[in-house]
Coordinates of C-alpha atoms in Angstrom, one line a residue:
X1 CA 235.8 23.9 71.8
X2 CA 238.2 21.1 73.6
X3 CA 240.0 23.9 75.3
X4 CA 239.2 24.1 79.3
X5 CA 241.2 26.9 80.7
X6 CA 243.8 29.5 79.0
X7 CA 246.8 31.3 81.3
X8 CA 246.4 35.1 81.1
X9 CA 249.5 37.9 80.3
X10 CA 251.7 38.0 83.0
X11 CA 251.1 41.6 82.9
X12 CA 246.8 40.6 83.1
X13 CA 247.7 38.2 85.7
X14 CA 249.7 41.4 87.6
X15 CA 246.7 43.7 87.3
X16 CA 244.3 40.8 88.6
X17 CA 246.9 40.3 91.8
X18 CA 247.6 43.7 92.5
X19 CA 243.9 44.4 92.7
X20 CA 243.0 41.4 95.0
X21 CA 245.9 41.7 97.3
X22 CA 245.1 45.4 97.6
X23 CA 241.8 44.8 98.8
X24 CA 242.4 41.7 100.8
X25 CA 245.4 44.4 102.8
X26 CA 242.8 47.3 103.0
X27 CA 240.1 45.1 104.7
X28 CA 243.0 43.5 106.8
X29 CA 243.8 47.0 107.9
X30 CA 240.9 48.1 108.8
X31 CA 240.0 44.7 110.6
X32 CA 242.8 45.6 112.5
X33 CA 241.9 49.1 113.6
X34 CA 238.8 47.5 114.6
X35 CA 241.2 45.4 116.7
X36 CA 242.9 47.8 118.5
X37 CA 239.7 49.1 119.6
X38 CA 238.9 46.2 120.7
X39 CA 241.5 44.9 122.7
X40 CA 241.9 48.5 124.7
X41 CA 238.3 48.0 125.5
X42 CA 239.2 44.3 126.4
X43 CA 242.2 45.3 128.6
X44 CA 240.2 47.7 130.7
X45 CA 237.5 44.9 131.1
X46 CA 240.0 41.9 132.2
X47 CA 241.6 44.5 134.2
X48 CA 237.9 44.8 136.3
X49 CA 237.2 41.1 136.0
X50 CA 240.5 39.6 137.1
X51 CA 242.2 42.3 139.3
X52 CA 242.6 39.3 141.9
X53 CA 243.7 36.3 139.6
X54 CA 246.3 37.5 137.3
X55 CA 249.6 38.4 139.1
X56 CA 250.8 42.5 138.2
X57 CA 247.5 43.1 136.3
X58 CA 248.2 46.6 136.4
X59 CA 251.3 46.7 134.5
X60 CA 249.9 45.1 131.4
X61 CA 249.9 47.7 128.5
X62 CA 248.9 47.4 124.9
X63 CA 252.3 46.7 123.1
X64 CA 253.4 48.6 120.4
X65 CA 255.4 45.4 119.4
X66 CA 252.5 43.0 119.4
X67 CA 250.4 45.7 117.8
X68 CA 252.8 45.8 115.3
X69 CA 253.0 41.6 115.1
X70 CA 249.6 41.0 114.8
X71 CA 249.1 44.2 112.0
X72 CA 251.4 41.8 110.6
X73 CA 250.0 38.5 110.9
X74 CA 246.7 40.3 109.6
X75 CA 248.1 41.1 106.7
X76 CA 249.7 37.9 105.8
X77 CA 246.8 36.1 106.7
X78 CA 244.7 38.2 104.1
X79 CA 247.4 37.9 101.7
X80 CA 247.8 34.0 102.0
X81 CA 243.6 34.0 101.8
X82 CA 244.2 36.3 98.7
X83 CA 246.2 33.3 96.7
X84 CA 243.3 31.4 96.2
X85 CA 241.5 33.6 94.1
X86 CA 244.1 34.9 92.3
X87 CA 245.5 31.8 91.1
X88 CA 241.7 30.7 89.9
X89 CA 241.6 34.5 88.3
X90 CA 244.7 33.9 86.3
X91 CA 243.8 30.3 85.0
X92 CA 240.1 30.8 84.4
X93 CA 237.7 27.9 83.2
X94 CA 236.5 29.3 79.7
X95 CA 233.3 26.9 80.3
X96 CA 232.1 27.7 83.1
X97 CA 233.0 32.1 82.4
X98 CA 230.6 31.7 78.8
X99 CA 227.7 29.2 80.8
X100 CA 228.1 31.7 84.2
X101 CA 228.9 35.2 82.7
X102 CA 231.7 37.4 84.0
X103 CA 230.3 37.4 88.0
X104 CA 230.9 34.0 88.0
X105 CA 233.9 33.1 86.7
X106 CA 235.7 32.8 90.0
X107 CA 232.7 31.5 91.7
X108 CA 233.2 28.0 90.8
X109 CA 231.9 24.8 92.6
X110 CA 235.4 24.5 94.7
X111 CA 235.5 27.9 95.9
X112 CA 231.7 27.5 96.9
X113 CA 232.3 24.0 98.4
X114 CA 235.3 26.1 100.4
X115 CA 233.1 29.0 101.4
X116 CA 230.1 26.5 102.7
X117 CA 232.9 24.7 104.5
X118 CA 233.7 27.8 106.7
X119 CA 230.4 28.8 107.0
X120 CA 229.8 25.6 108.8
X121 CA 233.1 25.6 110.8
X122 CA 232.5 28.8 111.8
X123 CA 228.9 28.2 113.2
X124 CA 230.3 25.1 114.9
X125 CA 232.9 27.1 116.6
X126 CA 230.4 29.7 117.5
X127 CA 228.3 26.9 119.3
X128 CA 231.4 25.7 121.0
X129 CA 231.8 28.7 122.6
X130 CA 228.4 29.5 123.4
X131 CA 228.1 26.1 125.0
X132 CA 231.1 27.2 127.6
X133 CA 229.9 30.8 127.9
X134 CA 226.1 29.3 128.4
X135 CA 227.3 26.6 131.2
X136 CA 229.6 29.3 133.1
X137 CA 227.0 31.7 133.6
X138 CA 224.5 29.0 134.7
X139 CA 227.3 27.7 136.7
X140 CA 227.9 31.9 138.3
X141 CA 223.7 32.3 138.4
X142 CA 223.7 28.9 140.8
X143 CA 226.7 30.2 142.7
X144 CA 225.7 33.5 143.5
X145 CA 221.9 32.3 144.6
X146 CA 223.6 30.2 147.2
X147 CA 223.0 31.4 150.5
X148 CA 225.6 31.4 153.3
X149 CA 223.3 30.7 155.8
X150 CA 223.0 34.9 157.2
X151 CA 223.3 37.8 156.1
X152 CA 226.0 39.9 154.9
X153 CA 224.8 42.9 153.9
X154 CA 225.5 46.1 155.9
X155 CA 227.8 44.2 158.1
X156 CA 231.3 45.5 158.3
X157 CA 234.2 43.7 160.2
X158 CA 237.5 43.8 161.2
X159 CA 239.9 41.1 162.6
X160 CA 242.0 42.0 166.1
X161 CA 244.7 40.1 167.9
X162 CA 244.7 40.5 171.8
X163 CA 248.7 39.8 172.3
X164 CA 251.0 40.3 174.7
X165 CA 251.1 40.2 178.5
X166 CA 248.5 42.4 179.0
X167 CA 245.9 39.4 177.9
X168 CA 246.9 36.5 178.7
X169 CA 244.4 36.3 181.1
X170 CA 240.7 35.0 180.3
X171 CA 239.0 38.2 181.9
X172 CA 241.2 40.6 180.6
X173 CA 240.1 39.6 177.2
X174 CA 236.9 39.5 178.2
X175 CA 237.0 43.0 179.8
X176 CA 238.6 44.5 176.7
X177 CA 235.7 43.3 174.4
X178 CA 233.1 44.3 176.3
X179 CA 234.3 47.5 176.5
X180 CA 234.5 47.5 172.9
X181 CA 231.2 46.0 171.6
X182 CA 229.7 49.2 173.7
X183 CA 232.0 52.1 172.0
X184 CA 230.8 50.0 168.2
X185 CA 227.1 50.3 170.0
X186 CA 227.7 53.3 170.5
X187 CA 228.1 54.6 166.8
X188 CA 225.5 56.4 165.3
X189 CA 223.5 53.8 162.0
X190 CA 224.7 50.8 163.8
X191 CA 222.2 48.3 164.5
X192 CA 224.3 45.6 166.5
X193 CA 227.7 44.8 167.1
X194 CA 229.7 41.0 167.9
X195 CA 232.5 39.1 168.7
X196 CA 233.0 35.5 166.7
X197 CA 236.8 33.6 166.3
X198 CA 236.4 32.6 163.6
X199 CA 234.5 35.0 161.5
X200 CA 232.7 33.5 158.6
X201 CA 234.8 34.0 155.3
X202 CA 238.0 35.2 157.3
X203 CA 239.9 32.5 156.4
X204 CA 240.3 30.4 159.3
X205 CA 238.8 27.6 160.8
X206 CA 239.2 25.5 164.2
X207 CA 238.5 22.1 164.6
X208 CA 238.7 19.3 167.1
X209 CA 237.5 15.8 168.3
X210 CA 234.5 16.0 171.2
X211 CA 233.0 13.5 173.4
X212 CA 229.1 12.7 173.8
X213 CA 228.3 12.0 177.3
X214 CA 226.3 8.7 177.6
X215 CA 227.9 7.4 175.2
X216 CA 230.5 4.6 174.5
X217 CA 234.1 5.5 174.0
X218 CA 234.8 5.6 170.3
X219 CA 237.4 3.8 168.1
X220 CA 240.6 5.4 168.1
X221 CA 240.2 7.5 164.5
X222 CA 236.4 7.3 165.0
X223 CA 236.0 10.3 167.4
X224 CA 233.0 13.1 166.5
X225 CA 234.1 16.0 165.2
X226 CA 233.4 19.7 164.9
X227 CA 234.7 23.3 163.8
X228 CA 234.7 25.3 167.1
X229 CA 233.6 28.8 167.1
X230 CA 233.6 31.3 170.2
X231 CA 231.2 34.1 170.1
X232 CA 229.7 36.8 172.2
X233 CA 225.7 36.3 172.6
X234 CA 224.3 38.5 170.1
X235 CA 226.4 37.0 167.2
X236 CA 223.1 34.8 165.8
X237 CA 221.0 37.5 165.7
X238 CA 223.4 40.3 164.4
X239 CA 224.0 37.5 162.1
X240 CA 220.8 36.4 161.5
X241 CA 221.4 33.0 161.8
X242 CA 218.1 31.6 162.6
X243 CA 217.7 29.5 165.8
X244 CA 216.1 26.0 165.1
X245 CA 216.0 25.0 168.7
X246 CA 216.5 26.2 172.4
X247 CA 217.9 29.4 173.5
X248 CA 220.3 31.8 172.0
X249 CA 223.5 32.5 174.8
X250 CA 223.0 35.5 177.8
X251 CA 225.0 37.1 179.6
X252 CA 224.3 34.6 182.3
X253 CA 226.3 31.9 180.6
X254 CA 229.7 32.8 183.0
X255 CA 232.5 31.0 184.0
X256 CA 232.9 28.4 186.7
X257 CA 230.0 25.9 186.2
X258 CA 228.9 24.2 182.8
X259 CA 229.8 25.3 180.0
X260 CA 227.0 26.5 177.4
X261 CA 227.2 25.1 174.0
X262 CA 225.2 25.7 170.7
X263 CA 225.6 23.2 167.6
X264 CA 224.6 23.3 164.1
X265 CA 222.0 21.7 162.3
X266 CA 224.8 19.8 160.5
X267 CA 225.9 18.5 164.0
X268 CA 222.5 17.8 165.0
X269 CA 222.0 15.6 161.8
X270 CA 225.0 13.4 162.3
X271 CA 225.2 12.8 165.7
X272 CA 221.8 13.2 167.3
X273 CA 219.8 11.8 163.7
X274 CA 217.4 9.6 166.3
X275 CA 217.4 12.0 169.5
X276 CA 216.6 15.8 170.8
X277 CA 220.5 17.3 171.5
X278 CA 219.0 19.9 173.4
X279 CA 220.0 19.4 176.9
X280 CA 222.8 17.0 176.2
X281 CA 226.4 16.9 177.1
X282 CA 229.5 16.9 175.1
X283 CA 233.1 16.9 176.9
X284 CA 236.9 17.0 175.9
X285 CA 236.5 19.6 173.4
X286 CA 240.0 20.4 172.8
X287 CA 240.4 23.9 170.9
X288 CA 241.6 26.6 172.1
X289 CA 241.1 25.6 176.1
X290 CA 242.5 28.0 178.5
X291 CA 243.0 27.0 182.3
X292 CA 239.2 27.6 184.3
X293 CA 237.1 26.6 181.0
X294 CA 234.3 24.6 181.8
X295 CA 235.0 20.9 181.5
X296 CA 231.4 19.6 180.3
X297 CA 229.0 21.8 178.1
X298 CA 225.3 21.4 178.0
X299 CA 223.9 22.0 174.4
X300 CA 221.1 25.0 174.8
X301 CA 220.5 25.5 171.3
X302 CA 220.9 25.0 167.7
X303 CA 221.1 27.1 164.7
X304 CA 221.1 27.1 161.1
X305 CA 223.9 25.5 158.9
X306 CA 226.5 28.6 157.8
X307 CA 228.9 28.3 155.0
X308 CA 232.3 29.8 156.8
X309 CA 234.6 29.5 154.3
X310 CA 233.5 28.5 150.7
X311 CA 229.6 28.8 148.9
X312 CA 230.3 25.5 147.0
X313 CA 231.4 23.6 150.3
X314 CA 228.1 21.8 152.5
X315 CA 228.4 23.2 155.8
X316 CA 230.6 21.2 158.1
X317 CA 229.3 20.1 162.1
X318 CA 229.7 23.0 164.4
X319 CA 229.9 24.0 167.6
X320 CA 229.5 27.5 169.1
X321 CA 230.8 28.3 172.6
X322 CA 230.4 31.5 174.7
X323 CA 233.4 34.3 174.5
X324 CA 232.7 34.5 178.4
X325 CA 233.7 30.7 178.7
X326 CA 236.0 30.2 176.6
X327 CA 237.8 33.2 175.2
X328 CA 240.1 33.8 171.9
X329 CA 243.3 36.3 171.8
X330 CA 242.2 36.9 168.2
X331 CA 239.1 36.8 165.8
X332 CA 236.8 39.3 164.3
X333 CA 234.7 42.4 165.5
X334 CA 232.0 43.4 163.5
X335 CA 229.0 45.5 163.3
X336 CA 225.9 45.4 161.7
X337 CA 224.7 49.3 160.4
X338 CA 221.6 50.6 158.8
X339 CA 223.2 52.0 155.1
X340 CA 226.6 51.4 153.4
X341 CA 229.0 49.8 155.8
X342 CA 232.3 51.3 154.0
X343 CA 231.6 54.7 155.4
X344 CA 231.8 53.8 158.9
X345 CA 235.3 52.0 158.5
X346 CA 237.0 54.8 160.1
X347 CA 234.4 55.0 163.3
X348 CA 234.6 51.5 163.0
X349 CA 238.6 51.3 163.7
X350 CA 239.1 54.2 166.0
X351 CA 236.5 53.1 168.3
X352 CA 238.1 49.8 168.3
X353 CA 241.6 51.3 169.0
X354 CA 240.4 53.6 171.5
X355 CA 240.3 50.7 174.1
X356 CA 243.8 50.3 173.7
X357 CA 246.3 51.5 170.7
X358 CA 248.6 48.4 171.1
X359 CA 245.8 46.1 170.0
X360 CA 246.2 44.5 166.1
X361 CA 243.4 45.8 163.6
X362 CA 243.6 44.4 159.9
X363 CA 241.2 43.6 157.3
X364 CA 238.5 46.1 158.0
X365 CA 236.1 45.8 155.4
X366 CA 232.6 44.9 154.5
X367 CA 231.7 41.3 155.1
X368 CA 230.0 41.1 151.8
X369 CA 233.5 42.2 150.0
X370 CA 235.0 38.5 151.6
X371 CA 232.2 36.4 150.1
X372 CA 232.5 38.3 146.8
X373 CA 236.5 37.4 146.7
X374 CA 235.9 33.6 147.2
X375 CA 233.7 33.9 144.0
X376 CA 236.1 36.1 142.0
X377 CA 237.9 33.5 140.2
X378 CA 234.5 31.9 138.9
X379 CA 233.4 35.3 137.8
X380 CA 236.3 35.9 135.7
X381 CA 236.4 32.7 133.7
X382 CA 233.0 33.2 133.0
X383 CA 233.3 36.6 131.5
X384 CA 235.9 35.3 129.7
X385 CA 233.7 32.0 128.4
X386 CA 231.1 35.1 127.6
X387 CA 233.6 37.2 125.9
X388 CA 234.7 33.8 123.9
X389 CA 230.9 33.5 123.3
X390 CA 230.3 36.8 121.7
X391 CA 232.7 36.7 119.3
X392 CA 231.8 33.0 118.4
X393 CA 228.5 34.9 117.9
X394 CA 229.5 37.4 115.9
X395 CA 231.6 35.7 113.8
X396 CA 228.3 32.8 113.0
X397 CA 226.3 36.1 112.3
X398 CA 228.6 37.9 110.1
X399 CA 230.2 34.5 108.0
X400 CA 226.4 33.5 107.0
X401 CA 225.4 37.1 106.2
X402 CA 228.5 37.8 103.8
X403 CA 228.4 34.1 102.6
X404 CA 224.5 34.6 101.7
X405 CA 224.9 38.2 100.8
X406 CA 227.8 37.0 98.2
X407 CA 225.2 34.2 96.8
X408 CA 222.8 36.4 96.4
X409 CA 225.2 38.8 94.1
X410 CA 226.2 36.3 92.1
X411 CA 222.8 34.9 91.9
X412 CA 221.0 38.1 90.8
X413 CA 220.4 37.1 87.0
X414 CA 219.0 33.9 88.0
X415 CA 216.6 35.4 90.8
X416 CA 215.7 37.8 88.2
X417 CA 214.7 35.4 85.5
X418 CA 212.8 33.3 88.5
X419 CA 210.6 36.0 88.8
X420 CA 210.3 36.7 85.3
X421 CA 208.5 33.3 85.2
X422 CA 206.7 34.3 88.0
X423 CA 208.1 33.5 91.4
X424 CA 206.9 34.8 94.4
X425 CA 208.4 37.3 97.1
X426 CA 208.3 34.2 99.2
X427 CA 209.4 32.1 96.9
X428 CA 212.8 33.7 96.8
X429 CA 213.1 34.6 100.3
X430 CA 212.5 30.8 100.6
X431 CA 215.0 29.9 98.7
X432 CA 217.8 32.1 99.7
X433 CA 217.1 31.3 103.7
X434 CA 217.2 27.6 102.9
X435 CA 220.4 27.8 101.4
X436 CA 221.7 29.6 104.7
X437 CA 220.0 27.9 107.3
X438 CA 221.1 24.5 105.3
X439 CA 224.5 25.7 106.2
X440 CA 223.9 26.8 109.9
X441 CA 221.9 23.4 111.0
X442 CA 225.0 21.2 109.7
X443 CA 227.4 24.0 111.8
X444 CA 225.0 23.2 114.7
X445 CA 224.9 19.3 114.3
X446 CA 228.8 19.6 114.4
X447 CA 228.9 22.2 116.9
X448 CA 226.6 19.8 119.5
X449 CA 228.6 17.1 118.7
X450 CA 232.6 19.1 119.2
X451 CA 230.7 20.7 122.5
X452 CA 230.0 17.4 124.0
X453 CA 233.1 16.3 124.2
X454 CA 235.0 19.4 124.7
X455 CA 232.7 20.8 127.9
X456 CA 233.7 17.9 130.0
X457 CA 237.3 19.3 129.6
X458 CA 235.4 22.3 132.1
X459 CA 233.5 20.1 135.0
X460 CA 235.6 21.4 137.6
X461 CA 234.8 25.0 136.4
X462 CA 231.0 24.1 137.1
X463 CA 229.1 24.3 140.4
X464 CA 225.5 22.8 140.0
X465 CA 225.6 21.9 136.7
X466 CA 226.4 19.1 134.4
X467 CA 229.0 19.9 131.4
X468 CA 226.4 18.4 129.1
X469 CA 223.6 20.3 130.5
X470 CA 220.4 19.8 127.6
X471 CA 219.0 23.0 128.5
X472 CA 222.1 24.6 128.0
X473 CA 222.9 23.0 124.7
X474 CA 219.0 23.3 123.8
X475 CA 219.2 27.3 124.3
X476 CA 222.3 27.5 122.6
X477 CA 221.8 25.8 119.3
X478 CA 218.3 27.6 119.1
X479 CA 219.7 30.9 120.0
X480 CA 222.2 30.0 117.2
X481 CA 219.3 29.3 114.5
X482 CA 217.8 32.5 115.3
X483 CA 220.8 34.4 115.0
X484 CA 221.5 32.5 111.7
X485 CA 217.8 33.0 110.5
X486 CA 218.4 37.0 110.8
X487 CA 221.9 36.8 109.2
X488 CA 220.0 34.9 106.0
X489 CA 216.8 36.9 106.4
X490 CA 218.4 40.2 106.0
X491 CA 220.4 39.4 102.1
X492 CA 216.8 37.2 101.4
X493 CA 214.5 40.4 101.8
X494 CA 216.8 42.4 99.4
X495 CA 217.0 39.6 97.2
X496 CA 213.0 39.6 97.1
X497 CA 213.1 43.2 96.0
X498 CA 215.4 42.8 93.4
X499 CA 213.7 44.5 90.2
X500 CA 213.7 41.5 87.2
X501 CA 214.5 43.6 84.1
X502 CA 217.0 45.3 86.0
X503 CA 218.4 41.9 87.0
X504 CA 218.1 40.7 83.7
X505 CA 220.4 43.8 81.7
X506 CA 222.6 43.3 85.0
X507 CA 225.1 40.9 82.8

């Protein structure tokens, strides 16, 4: 009776360890298959989602080497797992195999203590994960609902660059584009067509200093200032940039008086906070000047704030100038059309070069397809953070299912004998989920706790919301429970159906 443990033959010991290992390397295997699967669906998907953020994308192929390396590393992970049990197999505690019978005579309090430890660990990874997949995709939703102040859709553009002798001259530049906005008129689905340097989303922007007339001269360093933009008149309402105040530009606003001049509503804000700028005059703006531009330029309107170059960036003050007055040798043409845009690219282009073959056309393509690029980095780490999610997901769901499911085998003489004495259906299922969901509300606690401090590591991932965001976390860890609820729920309602005399003459 004072002996604890006895060592097995070496041959019994052999037999034990052949037959552990050789179901630890089966399941590795076919984890690993899995795998591969996996990852070629995973390659084609990063492939899609970050075409434009990982250099040579393309040329990334599933190695046969790192297949290879990681069939290995599967392997010796399950093998290393496998020691464990085998060494408990070959020194077994006589005690606990007579009290416990033969199902649980590797099932002892450390190997349970280990197996609710990973339970919890993995539950707290899972929320970890979650947390940064839940934040990025609230972070995308905000992003995409931004608006950039007009409307992109159906519009299609192209930028040009008027060089050369033949327009260095104001009116020849003028002459060329009006000759051009008719042939893009002149298309069949298009609705409008215009001029603006810069475009919105092209990638360039224009600024200089300004002077208010009536005012003091500023501090040197303490000048207004603004982004310029030169447009032809029906830019705002091809755009659909909605006019706040005044007049849109005509065809009247010409050369050789005073200059016509729209501004923002950001402009308006900081400059004119206390006053009506309609009707105003602002001087010495300094961008792109040629000789015979007006010299002062009465504000006639203003317009709604537009985001030119970035959705997370306010808009910045602006100020819009007619193409007659002060003309660009480059910026964009663009047209708005009635369906797709794409399928008019080529009409598009050879209307533009049919005014003159020498002129510069690059970037044709829909405006929509610009905005979309400036997001594209945002939207591939958060498929990533939601791919990182879903495994963390499946990984909660499966490690309390096979923990719970394994309890409940090794349980089965017990739950048999409980309802012997007359337990209840519920009464087990009861007992079984409380075991799990034990497990899953400590992962959780130490999941919130991990993701608290680890989010903030991500705040300049996030556009409109906090790295600690409650609803987030809220969602997440009861998302979590549910998930861990059905993973316990499933092994409880076959435990609750578990026959007791059958239970019983099970050992």
């Amino acid at each position: 009776t004072g002996v604890q443990t006895c060592a097995l033959p070496i041959s019994g010991t052999w037999r034990i360890a052949r037959q552990l290992l050789s179901e630890s390397i089966v399941l590795a295997t076919l984890a690993g298959g899995v795998g591969v699967l996996i990852a070629a669906w995973g390659q084609s998907a990063i492939r899609y989602f970050g075409e434009d953020q990982l250099p040579r994308l393309n040329e990334v192929q599933i190695s046969g080497q790192v297949l290879l390396f990681t069939l290995a590393v599967s392997v010796l992970t399950a093998v290393l797992f496998s020691l464990l049990p085998i060494f408990k197999a070959a020194r077994p505690d006589i005690n606990e195999v007579l009290k416990a019978g033969a199902k649980g005579a590797t099932s002892g309090s450390g190997l349970r203590l280990w197996r609710d430890s990973l339970v919890v660990a993995e539950v707290a990874l899972g929320l970890v994960l979650l947390a940064g997949a839940g934040l990025m995709i609230r972070s995308f939703g905000r992003l995409v609902s931004i608006s950039p102040g007009f409307d992109a859709e159906n519009v299609l553009t192209g930028q040009i660059n008027l060089s050369g002798q033949a327009y260095e001259k104001t009116e020849a530049r003028v002459q060329y584009l009006n000759e051009t906005l008719a042939r893009l008129k002149a298309l069949p689905g298009v609705e409008s067509a215009a001029f603006a340097a810069p475009m919105p989303f092209s990638g360039g922007n224009v600024g200089s200093d300004f002077r208010i007339e009536g005012r003091p001269q500023p501090e040197p360093g303490q000048e207004p200032d603004a982004n310029n933009r030169s447009v032809t008149p029906e830019y705002f309402q091809a755009m659909r940039i909605p006019l706040l105040k005044g007049r849109h530009f005509t065809e009247q606003d010409q050369r050789g008086g005073i200059g016509a001049a729209i501004i923002n509503e950001a402009l308006a804000s900081r400059y004119f906070s206390n006053e009506d700028p309609i009707g105003k005059y602002i001087t010495h703006i300094g961008a792109n000047q040629n000789e015979g531009d007006p010299e002062r330029w009465q504000i006639v309107g203003v317009v709604g704030n537009v985001r030119h170059s970035s959705l997370t960036r306010p808009a910045n003050p602006e100020i819009y100038l007619p193409f007659q007055q002060n003309s660009w040798s480059w910026g964009n043409l663009f047209i708005r059309t009635k369906n797709d845009p794409a399928a008019l690219a080529r009409g598009f282009s050879e209307a533009i070069r049919s005014a003159d073959r020498t002129v510069l056309l690059t970037g044709v393509r829909p405006l929509s397809d610009a905005i979309t690029n400036t997001i594209a980095q945002t939207r591939f780490y958060t498929f990533l953070f939601a791919l990182f999610g879903a495994v963390g997901l499946i990984l909660t769901l499966t490690g309390i299912y096979s923990v719970i499911s394994y309890t409940v085998a090794q349980r089965t003489q017990e739950i048999g004998i409980r309802m012997a004495l007359g337990a209840q259906t519920g009464d087990v299922l009861q007992l079984v989920i409380r075991q799990g969901m034990t497990l899953a509300l400590i992962g959780v606690v130490a999941g919130l706790a991990s993701a608290f401090g680890l989010t903030r590591l991500m705040e300049t991932l996030l556009y409109g919301v906090k790295a600690t965001d409650p609803l987030t976390f809220t969602a997440i860890a009861l998302i979590l429970m549910a998930v861990a609820l059905l993973a316990c729920w499933i092994p409880a309602r076959r435990a609750a159906l578990i026959d007791p005399l059958s239970a019983l003459r099970s050992e």
